[in-house]
Short mmCIF file of C-alpha atoms in Angstrom, two decimals:
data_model
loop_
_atom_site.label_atom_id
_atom_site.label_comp_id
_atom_site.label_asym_id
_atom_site.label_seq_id
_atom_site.Cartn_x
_atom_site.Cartn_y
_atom_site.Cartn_z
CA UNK A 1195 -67.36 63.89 -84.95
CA UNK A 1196 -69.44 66.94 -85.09
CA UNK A 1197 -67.06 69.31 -83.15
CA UNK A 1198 -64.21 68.17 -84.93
CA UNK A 1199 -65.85 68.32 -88.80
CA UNK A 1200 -66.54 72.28 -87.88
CA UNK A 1201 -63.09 72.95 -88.10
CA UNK A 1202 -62.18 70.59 -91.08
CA UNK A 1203 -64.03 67.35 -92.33
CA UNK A 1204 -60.95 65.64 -93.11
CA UNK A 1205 -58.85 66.13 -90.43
CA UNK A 1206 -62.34 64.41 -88.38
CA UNK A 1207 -62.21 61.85 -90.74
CA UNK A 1208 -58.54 61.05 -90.12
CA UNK A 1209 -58.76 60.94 -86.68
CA UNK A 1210 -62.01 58.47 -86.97
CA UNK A 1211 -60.47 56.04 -89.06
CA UNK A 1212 -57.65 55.78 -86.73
CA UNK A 1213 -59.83 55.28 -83.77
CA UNK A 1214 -61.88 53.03 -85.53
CA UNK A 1215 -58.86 51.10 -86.38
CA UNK A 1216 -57.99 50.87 -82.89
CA UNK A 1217 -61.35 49.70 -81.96
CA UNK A 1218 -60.76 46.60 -84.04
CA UNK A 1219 -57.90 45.73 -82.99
CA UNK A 1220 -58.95 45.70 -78.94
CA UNK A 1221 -62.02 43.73 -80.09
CA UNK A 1222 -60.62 41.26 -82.93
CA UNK A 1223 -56.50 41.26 -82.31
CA UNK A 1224 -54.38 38.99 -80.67
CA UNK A 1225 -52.29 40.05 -77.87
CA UNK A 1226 -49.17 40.23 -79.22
CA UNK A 1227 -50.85 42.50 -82.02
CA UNK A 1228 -52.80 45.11 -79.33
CA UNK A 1229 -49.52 45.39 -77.77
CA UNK A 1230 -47.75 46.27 -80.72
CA UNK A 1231 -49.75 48.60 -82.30
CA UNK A 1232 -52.46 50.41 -79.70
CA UNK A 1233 -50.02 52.28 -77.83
CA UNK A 1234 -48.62 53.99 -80.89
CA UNK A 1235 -52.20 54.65 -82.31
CA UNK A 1236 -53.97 55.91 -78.40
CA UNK A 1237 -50.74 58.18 -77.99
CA UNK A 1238 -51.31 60.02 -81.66
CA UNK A 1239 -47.89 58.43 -83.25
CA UNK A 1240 -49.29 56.33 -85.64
CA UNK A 1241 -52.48 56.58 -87.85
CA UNK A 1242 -54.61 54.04 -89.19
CA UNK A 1243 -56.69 53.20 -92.24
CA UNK A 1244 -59.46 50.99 -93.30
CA UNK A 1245 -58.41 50.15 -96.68
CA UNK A 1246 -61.78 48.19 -98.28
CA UNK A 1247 -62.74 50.19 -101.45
CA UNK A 1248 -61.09 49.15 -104.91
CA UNK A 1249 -61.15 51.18 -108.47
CA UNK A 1250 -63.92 48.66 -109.20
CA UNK A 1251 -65.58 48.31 -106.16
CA UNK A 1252 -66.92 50.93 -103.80
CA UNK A 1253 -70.55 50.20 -102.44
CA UNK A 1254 -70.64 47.19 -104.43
CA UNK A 1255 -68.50 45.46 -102.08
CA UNK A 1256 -68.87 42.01 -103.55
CA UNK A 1257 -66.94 42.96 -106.52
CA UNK A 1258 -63.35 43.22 -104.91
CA UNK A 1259 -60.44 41.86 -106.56
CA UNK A 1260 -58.07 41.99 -103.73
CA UNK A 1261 -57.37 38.50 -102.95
CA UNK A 1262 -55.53 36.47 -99.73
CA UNK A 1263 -53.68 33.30 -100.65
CA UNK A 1264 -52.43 30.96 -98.08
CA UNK A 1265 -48.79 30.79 -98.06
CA UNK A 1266 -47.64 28.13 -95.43
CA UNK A 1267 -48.84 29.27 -92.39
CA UNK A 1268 -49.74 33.24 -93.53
CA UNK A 1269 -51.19 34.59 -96.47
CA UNK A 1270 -50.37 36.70 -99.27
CA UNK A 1271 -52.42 39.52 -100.54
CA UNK A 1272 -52.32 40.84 -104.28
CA UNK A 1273 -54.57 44.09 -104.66
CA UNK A 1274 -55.17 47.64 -105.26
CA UNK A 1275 -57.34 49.71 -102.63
CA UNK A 1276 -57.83 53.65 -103.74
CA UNK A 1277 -60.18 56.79 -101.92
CA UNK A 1278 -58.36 55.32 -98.73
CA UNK A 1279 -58.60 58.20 -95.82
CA UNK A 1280 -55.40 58.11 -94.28
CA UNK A 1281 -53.02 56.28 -96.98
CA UNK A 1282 -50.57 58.15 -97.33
CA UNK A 1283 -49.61 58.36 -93.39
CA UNK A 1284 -50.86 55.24 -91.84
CA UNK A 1285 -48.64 52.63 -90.48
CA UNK A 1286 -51.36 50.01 -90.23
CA UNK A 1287 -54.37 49.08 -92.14
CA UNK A 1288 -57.18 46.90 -92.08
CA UNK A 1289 -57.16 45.10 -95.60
CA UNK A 1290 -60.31 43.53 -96.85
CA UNK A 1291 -59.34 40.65 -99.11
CA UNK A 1292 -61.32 37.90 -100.76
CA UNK A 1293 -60.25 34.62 -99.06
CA UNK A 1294 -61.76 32.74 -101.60
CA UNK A 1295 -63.83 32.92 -104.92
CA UNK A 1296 -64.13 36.50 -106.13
CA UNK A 1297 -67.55 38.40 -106.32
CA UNK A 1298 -68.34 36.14 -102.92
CA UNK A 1299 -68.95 38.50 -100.19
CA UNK A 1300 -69.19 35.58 -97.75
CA UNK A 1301 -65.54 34.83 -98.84
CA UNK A 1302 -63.97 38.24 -97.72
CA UNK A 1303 -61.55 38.13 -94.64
CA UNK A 1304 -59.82 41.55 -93.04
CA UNK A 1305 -56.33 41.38 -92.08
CA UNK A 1306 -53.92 43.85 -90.33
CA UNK A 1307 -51.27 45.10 -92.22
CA UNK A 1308 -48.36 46.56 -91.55
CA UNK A 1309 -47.59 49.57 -94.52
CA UNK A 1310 -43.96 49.42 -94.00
CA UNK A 1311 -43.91 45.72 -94.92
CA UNK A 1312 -42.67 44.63 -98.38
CA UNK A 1313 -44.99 44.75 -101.36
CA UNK A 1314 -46.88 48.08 -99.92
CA UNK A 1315 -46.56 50.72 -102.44
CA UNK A 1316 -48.62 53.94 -101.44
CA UNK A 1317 -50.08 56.82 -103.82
CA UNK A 1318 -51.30 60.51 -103.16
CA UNK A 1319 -54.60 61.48 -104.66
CA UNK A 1320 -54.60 64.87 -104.74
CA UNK A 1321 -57.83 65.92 -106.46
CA UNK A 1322 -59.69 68.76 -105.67
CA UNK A 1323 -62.21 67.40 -102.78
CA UNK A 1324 -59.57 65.59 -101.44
CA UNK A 1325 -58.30 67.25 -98.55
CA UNK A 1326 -54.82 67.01 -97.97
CA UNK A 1327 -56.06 66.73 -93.84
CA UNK A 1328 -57.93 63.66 -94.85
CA UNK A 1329 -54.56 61.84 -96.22
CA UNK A 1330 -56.23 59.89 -99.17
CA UNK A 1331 -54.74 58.04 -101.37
CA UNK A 1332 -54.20 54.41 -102.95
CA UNK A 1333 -52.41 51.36 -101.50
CA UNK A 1334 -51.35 48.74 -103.65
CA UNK A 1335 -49.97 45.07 -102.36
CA UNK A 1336 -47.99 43.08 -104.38
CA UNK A 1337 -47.40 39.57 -102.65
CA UNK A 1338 -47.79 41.40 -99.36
CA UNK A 1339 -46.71 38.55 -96.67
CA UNK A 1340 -49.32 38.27 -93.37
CA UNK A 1341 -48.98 36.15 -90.38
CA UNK A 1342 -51.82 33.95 -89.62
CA UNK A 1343 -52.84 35.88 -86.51
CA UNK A 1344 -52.79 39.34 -88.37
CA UNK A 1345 -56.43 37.32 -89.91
CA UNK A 1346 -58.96 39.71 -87.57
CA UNK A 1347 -62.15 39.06 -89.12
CA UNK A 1348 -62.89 34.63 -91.19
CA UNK A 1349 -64.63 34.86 -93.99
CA UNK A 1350 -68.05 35.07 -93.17
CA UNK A 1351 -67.70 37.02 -90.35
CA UNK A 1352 -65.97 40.13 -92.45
CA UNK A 1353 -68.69 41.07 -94.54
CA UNK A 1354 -71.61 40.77 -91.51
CA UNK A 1355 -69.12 43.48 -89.66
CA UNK A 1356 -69.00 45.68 -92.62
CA UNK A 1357 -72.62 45.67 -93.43
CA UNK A 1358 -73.03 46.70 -89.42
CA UNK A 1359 -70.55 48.97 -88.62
CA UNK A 1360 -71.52 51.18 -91.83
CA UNK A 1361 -74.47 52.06 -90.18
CA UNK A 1362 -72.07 53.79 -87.72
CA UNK A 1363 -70.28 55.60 -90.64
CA UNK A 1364 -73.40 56.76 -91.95
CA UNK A 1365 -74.32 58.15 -88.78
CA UNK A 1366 -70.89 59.94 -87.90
CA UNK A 1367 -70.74 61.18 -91.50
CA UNK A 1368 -74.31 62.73 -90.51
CA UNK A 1369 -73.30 63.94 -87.75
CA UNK A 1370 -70.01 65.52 -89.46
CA UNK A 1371 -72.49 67.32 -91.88
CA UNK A 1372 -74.16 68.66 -89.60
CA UNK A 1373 -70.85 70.38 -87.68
CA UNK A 1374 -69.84 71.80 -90.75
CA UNK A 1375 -73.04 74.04 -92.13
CA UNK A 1376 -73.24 74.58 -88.04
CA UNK A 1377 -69.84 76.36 -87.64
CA UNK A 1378 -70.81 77.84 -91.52
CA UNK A 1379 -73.91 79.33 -89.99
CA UNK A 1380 -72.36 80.71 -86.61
CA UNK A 1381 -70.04 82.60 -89.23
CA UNK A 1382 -72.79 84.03 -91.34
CA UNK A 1383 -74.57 85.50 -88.39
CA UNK A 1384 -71.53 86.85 -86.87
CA UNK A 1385 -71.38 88.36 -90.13
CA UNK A 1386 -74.44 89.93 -90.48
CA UNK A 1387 -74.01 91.83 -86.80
CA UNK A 1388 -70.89 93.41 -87.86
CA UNK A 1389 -71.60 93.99 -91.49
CA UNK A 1390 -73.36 97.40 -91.92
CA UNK A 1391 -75.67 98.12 -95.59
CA UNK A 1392 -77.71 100.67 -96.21
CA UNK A 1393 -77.64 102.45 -92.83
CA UNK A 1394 -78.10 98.98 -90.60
CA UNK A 1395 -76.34 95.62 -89.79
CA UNK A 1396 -77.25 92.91 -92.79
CA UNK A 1397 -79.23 90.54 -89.65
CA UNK A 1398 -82.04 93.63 -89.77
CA UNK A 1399 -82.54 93.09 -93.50
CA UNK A 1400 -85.59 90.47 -93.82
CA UNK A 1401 -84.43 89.07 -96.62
CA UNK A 1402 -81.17 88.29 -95.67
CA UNK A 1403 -81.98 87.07 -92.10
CA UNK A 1404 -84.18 84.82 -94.12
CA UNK A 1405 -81.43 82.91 -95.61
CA UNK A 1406 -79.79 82.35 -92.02
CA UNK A 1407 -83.60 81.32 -90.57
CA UNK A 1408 -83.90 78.46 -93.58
CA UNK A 1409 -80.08 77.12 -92.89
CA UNK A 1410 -80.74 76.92 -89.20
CA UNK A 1411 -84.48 75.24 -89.59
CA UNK A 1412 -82.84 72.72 -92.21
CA UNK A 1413 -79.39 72.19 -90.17
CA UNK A 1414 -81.86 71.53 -86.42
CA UNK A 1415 -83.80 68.70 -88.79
CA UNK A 1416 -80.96 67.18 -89.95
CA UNK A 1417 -79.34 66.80 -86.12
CA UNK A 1418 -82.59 65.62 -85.05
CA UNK A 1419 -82.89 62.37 -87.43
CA UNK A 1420 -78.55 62.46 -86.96
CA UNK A 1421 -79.59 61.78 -82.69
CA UNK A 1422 -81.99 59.19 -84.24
CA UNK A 1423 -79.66 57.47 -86.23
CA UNK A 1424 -77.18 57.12 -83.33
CA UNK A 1425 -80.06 55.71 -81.43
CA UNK A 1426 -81.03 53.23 -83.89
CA UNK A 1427 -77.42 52.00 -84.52
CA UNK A 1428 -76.66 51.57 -80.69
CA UNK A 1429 -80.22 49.58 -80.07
CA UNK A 1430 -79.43 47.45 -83.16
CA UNK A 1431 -75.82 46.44 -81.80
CA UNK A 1432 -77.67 45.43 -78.10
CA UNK A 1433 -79.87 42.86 -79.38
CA UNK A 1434 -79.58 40.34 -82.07
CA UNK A 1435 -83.33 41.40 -83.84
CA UNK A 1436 -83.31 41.39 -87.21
CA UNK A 1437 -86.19 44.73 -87.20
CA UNK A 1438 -83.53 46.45 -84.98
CA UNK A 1439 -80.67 45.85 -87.36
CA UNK A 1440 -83.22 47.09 -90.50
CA UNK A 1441 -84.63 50.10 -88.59
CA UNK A 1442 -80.94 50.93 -88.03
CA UNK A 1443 -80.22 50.54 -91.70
CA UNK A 1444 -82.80 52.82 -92.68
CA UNK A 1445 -82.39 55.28 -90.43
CA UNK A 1446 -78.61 55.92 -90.78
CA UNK A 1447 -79.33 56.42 -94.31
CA UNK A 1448 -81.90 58.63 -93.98
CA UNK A 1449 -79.69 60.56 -91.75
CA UNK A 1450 -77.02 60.68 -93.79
CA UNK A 1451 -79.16 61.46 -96.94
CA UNK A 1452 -80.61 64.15 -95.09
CA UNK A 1453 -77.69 65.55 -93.57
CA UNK A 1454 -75.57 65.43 -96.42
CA UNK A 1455 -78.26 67.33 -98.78
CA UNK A 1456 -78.93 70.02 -96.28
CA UNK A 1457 -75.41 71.01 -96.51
CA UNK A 1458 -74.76 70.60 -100.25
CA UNK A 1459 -77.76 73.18 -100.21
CA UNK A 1460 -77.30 75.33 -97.34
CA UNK A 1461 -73.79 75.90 -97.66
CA UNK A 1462 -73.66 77.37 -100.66
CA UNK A 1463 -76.47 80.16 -99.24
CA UNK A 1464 -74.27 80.83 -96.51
CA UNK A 1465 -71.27 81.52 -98.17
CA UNK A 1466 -73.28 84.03 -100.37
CA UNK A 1467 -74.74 85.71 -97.35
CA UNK A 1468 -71.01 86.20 -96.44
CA UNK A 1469 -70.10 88.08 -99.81
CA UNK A 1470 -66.42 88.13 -101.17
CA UNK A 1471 -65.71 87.41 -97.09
CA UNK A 1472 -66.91 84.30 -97.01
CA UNK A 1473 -63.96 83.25 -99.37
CA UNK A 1474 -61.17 84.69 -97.16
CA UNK A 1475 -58.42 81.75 -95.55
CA UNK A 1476 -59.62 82.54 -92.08
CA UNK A 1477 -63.03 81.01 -93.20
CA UNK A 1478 -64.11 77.46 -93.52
CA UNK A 1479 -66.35 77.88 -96.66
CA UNK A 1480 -64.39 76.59 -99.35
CA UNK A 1481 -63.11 73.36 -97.17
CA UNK A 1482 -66.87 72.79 -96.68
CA UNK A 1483 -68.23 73.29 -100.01
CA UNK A 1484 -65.60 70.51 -101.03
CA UNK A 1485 -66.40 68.39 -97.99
CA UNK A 1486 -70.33 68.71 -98.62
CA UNK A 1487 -69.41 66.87 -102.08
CA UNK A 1488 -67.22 63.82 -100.96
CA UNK A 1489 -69.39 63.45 -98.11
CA UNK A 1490 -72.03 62.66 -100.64
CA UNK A 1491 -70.28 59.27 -101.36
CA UNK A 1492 -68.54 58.64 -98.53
CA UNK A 1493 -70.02 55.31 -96.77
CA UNK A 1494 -72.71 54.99 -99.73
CA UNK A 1495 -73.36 57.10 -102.12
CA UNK A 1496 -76.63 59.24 -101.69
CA UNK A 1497 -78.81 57.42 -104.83
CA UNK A 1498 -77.91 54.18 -103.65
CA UNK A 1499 -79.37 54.71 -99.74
CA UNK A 1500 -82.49 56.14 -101.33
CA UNK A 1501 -82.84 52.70 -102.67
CA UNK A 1502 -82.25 51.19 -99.31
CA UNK A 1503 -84.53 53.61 -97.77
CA UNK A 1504 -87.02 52.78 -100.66
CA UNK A 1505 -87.06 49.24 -100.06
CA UNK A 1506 -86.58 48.66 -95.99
CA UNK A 1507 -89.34 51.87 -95.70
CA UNK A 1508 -91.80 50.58 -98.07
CA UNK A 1509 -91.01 47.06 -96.57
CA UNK A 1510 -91.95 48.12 -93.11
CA UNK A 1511 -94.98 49.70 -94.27
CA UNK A 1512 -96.28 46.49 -95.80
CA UNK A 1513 -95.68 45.08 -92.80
CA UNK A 1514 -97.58 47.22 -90.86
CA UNK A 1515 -100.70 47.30 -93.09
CA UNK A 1516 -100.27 43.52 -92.74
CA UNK A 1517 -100.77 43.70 -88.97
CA UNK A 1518 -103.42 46.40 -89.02
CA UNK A 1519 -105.52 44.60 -91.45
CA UNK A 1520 -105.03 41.04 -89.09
CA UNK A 1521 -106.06 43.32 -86.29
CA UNK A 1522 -109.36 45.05 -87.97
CA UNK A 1523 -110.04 40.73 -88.91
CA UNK A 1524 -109.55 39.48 -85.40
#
């Protein structure tokens, strides 16, 4: 994810959610299903998308209005999903859909569906941070007719995977962060050898070389607690703990917080360390600046994982006075 986001953020994006996508399918699909669609996506022919946020309903994933009605031996789904990476190219997507009563999170189901099938109407977004690399746009299903087996994920089971695997996302999106102000840094400093002021290359002026030194401090933090969160997120998915799971909560937002910050800040620096060259095609600065913003509330936006940080960190510490107290007692 980082090598991929130096280049461009959405195109690593896109290629993610695709894999991802594939990854459910060789976990959750039938047979029939994995050999319909896994060749096409492993061999780069097809795309995928995750399509789970709604105009009303982005963290808050509770709120969804997308609904799955059982019709004979399928379902129907009725629904509007928007910010999807990948919608206007995908061939498949994983739908989240309430299964039963709406605002009941343990009522949510995911389903495969095909995006040539009848009903699927797709939209461009084309805003300003959304990269046309990334592909986003909004699906909307209108009576959209799903086998029973195209069901990957019961209710019940749906929302535990998406409150797991968005630890993951977190992580990656770290990660991505991270690969961008990296490749924005190696630029700067190339920069700075070749550009000459005042009778010697910009990298022999202190105060510029300062800028680089703060980016590069900031940017080796943020891959350090990025490593972590990997870490974390792989212990919590080998054992069934329930301290593993919330250290892996906390931690991929932290990294993600931190990560995505860092580069919202640094960035900006860089590209003025650069001059009017920083804003030249053959540079990724403007890409990144844009990036650095949607990255912000991609997978959780960054005020709400302070508040998850806040209350699993302040949690833990409770806990741990708790047992260090017991301990001075006994």
């Amino acid at each position: 994810a980082e090598q991929l986001a130096r280049i461009d953020f959405g195109f690593a994006m896109s290629v993610i959610n695709t894999h991802n996508v594939g990854l459910r399918l060789a976990t959750s699909a039938s047979e029939a299903l994995r050999r319909r669609y896994l060749p096409e996506l492993l061999a780069g022919r097809m795309a995928a998308c995750t399509a789970l946020t709604e105009p009303e309903a982005g963290s808050d994933v509770a709120r969804m209005l997308t609904v799955a009605a059982r019709d004979g031996d399928g379902w129907r789904l009725h629904g509007e999903k928007t910010w999807i990476v990948n919608a206007r190219r995908a061939g498949l997507a994983i739908v989240f859909a309430q299964c039963g009563a709406v605002s009941d999170a343990a009522g949510i189901g995911a389903f495969a569906v095909d995006l040539g099938a009848g009903g699927v109407r797709r939209h461009a977004i084309d805003a300003p941070f959304s990269q046309t690399s990334m592909g986003t746009g909004r699906i909307t299903l209108d009576g959209v007719r799903v086998p029973a087996d195209h069901l990957l994920l019961p209710p019940g089971e749906a929302f535990r995977t998406i409150l797991r695997e968005i630890n993951g996302a977190r992580a990656y999106v770290a990660a991505m962060c991270c690969g961008m102000l990296a490749e924005a840094l190696e630029r700067a400093a190339a920069h700075g050898a070749e550009r000459h002021v005042f009778g010697k290359p910009l990298r022999e002026h202190p105060a510029w070389a300062g800028e680089l030194a703060r980016a590069a401090c900031a940017l080796d933090a943020a891959r350090a607690l990025s490593a972590r969160a990997v870490e974390a997120v792989e212990a919590a998915e080998a054992v069934e703990a329930s301290a593993a799971a919330e250290d892996a909560q906390r931690i991929a937002a932290e990294a993600k917080i931190v990560a995505v910050e860092t580069c919202q800040r640094e960035l900006p620096a860089l590209l003025h360390a650069m001059g009017a060259a920083g804003l030249a095609a053959e540079h990724p600065f403007a890409r990144h600046l844009a990036a650095a913003q949607m990255a912000g509330f991609t997978d959780g936006a960054t005020w709400l994982l302070r508040a998850r940080v806040a209350r699993l960190g302040l949690r833990g510490a409770a806990a741990r006075d708790v047992t260090t107290n017991e301990r001075k007692e006994g």
